Short mmCIF file of C-alpha atoms in Angstrom, two decimals:
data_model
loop_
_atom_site.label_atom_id
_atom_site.label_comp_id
_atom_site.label_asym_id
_atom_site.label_seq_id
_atom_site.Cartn_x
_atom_site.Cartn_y
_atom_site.Cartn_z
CA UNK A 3 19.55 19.84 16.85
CA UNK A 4 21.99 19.37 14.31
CA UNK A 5 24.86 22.14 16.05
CA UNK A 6 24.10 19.97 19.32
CA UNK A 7 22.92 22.47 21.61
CA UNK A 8 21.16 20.23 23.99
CA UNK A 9 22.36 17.09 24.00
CA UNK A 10 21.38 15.44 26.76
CA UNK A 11 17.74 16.74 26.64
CA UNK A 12 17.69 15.20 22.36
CA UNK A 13 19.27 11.95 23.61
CA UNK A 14 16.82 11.75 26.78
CA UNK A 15 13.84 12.45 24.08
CA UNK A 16 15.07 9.46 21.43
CA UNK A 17 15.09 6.80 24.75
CA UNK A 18 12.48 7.63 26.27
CA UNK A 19 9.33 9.67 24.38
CA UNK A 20 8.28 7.30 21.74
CA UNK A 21 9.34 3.77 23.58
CA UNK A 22 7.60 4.78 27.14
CA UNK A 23 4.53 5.92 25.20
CA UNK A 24 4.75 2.80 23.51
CA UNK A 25 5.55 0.78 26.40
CA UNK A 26 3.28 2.64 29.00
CA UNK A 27 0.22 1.78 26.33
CA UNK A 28 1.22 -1.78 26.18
CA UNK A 29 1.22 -2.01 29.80
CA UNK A 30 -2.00 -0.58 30.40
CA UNK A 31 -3.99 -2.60 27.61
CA UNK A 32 -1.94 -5.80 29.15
CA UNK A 33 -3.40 -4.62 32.59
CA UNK A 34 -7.21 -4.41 31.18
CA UNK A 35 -6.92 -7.90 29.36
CA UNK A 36 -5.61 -9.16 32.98
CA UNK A 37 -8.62 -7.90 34.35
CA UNK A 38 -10.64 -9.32 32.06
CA UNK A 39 -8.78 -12.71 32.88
CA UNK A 40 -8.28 -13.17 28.64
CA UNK A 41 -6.25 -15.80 27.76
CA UNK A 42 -4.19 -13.39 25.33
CA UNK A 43 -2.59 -11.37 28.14
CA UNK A 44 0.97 -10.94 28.08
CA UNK A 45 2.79 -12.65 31.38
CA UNK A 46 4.78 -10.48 33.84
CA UNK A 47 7.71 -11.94 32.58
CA UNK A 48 7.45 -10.92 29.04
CA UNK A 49 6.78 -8.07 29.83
CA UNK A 50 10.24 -7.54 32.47
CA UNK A 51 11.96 -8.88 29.45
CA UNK A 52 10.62 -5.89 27.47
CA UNK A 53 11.52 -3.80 30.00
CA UNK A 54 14.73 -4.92 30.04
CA UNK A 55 15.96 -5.23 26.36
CA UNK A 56 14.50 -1.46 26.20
CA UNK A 57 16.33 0.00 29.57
CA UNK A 58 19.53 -2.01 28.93
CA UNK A 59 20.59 -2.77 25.53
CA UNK A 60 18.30 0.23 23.45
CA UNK A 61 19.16 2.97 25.75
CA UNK A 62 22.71 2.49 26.16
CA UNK A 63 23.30 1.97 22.35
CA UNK A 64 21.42 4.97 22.01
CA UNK A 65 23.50 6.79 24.08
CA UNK A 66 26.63 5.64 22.85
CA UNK A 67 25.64 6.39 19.12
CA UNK A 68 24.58 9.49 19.81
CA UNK A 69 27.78 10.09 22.39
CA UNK A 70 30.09 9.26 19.40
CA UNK A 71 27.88 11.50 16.96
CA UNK A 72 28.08 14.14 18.74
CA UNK A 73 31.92 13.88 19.10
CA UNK A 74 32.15 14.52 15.29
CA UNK A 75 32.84 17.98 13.07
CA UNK A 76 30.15 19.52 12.40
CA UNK A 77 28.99 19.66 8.89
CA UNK A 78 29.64 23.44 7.46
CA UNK A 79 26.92 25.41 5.87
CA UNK A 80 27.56 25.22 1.94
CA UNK A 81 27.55 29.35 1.81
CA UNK A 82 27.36 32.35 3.39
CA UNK A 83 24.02 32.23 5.68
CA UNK A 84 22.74 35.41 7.10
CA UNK A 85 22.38 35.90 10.74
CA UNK A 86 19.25 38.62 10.34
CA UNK A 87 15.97 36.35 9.22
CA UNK A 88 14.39 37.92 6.25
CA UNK A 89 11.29 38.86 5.67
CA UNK A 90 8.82 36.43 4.30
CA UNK A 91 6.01 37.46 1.74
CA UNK A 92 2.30 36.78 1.90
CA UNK A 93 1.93 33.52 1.37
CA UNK A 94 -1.07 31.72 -0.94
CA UNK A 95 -3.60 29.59 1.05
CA UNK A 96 -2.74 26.50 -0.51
CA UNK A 97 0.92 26.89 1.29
CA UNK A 98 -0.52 27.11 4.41
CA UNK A 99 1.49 24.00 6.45
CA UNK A 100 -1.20 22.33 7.29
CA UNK A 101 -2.68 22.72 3.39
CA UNK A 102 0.89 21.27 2.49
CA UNK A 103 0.64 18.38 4.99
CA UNK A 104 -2.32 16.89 4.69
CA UNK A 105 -1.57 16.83 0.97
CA UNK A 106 1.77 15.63 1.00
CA UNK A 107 0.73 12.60 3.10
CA UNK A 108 -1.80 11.62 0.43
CA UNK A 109 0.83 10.24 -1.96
CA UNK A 110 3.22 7.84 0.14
CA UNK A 111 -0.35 6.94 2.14
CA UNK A 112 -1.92 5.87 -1.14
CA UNK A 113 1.45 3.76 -2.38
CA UNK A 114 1.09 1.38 0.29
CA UNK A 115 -2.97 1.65 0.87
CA UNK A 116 -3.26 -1.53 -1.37
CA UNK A 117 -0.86 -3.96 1.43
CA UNK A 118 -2.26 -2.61 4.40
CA UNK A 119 -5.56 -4.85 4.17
CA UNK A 120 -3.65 -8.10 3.74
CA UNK A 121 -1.79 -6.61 6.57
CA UNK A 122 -5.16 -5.51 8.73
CA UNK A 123 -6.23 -9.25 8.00
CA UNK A 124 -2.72 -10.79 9.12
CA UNK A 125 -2.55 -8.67 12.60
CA UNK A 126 -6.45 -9.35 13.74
CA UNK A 127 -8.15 -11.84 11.99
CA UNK A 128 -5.04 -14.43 12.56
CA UNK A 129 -4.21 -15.30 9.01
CA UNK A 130 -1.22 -16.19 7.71
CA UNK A 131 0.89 -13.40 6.19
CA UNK A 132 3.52 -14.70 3.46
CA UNK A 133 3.43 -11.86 0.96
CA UNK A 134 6.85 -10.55 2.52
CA UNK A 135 9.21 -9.82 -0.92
CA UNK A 136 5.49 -7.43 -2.03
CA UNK A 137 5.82 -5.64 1.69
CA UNK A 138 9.63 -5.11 1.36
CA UNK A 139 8.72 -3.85 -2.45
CA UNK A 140 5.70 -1.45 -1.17
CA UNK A 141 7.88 0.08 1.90
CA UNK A 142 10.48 0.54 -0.56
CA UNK A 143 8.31 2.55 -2.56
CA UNK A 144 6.82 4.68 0.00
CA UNK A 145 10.06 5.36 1.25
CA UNK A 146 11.45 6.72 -2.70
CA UNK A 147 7.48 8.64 -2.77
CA UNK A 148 7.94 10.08 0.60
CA UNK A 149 11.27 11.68 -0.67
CA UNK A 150 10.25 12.91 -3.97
CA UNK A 151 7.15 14.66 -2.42
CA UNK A 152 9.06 16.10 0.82
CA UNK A 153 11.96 17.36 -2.27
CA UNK A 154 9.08 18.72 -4.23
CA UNK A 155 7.44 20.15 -1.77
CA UNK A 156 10.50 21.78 -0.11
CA UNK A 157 11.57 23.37 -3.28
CA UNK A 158 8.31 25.09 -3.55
CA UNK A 159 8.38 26.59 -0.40
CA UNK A 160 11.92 27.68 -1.14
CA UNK A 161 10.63 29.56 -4.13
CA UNK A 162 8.10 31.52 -2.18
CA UNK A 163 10.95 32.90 -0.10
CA UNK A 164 9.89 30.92 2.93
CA UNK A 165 13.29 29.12 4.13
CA UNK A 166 11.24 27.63 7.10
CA UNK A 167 11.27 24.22 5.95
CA UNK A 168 13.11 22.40 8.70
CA UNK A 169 9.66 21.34 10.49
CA UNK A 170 7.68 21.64 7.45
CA UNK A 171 9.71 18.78 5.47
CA UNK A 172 8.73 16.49 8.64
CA UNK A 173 5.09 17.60 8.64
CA UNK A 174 4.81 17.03 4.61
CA UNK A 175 4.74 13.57 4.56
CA UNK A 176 4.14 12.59 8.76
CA UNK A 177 0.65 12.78 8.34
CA UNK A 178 0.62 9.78 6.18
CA UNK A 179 0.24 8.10 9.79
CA UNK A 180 -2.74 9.96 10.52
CA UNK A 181 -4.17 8.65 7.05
CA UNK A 182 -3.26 5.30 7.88
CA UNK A 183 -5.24 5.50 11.55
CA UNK A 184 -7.95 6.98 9.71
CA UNK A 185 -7.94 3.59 7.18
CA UNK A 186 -7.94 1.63 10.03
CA UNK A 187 -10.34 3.09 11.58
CA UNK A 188 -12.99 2.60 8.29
CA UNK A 189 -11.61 -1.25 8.32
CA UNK A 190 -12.62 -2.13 11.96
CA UNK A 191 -16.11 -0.13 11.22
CA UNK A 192 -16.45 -2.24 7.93
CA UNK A 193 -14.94 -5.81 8.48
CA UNK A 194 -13.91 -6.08 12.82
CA UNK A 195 -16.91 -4.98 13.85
CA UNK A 196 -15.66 -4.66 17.31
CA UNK A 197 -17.62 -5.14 20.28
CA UNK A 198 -17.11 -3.99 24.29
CA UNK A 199 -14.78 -1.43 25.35
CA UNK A 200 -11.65 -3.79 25.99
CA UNK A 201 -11.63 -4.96 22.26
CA UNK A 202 -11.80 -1.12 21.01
CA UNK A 203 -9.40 0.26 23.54
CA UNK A 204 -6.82 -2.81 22.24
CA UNK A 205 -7.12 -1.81 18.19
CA UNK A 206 -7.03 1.24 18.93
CA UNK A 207 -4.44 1.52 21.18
CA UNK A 208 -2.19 -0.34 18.96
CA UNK A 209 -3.25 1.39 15.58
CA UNK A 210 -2.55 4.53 17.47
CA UNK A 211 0.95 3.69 18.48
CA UNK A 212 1.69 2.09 15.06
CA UNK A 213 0.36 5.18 13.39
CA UNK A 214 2.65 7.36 15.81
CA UNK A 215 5.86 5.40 14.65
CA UNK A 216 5.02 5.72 10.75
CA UNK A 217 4.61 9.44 10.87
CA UNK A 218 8.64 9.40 12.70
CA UNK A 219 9.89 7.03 9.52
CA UNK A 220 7.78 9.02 6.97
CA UNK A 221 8.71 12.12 7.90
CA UNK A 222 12.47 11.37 9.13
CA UNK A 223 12.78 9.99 4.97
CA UNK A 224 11.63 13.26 3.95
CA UNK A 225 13.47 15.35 6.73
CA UNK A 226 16.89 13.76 5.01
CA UNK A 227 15.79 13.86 1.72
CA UNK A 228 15.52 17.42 2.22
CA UNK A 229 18.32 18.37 3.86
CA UNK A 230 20.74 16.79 1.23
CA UNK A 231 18.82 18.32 -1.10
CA UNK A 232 18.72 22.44 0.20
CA UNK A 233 22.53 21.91 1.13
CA UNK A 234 22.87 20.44 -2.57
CA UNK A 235 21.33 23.48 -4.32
CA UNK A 236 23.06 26.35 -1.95
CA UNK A 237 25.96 24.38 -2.97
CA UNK A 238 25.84 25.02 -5.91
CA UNK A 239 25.19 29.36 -5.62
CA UNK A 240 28.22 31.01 -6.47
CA UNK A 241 29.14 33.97 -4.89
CA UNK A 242 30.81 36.70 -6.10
#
């Protein structure tokens, strides 16, 4: 979407798909733990006040941003781009996207595997998290891994004459979210030892949705990283 074709339908997406999942989930575990008449059910009113902050200050700065985005220049190709797709050779099994993407997730998954069970033990067991300047240094990290790997990985692809690496650069290093459900999925089976369906639709619920919002940063990071680096190298070809 970066020519702006559909607008309206890309800004309708950003407001609405990941925050009304999000929301929707919240709702319905909120609804299960009023059934259950637990004490750690969210009231009514917290959650209008959700539903407010997200339908009148998120969406309208959305829109707005994106309004005044879109109302920019568009940024010109570096060179000379051909309108007829080329063809692209055979390529190896071990460039197969999802080969490449379950990979690539390994790395920025495995940088920040060592925080999450302070953080596992902060969000369930109710302990008291205070390791915040080692969190800020660990996402930090991830976020520098998660660009090297989507660069590296990106410039491979490029030299197997494969120039479809718009989606891939996402997928490279998104599934470090399904690596870090899969984590805490081992930790409840090995420390939580949940019990009843309420207490397993909860964790999981919210893993899920955390898991769902890593994958967008980790693979937004090396989306960009990408794209400033292709338009960096084609930058660079001089033609004659």
């Amino acid at each position: 979407q970066i020519d702006g074709s559909h607008p309206y339908a890309l800004i309708g997406a950003l407001s609405f798909a990941l925050p009304g999942s999000v929301f929707a989930a919240f709702t319905a575990l909120d609804l299960v733990l009023w059934a259950r008449g637990a004490s750690s059910a969210v009231p009514l009113t917290t959650l209008l006040a959700l539903l407010l902050l997200w339908l009148g200050l998120h969406v309208p700065l959305l829109a707005t941003g994106a309004s005044l985005g879109f109302r920019q220049p568009r940024a010109e190709d570096p060179c000379f781009t051909n309108l007829i797709p080329r063809q692209i050779p055979t390529q190896p099994l071990w460039a197969h996207p999802l080969v490449a993407a379950l990979s690539g997730g390994l790395l920025p998954f495995g940088s920040a595997a060592i925080e999450l069970s302070s953080l596992y033990s902060s969000a369930w067991n109710g302990r008291i998290y205070s390791l915040f300047g080692f969190l800020f240094l660990t996402a930090t990290t991830t976020a520098l891994i998660c660009a090297e790997v989507g660069v590296v990985l990106c410039y491979f692809q490029l030299c197997r004459e494969d120039y479809r690496w718009w989606w891939r650069s996402f997928a490279h290093t998104g599934s470090c979210g399904l690596y870090f459900f899969l984590h805490a999925a081992a930790y409840a089976h090995s420390e939580l030892h949940l019990s009843g369906p309420t207490a397993i639709a909860i964790y999981y619920g919210y893993t899920a949705a955390a898991s769902a919002a890593l994958s967008l940063v980790t693979g937004g990071v090396s989306f960009v990283a990408c794209f400033w680096f292709v338009r960096s190298i084609f930058a660079a070809v001089k033609v004659d």
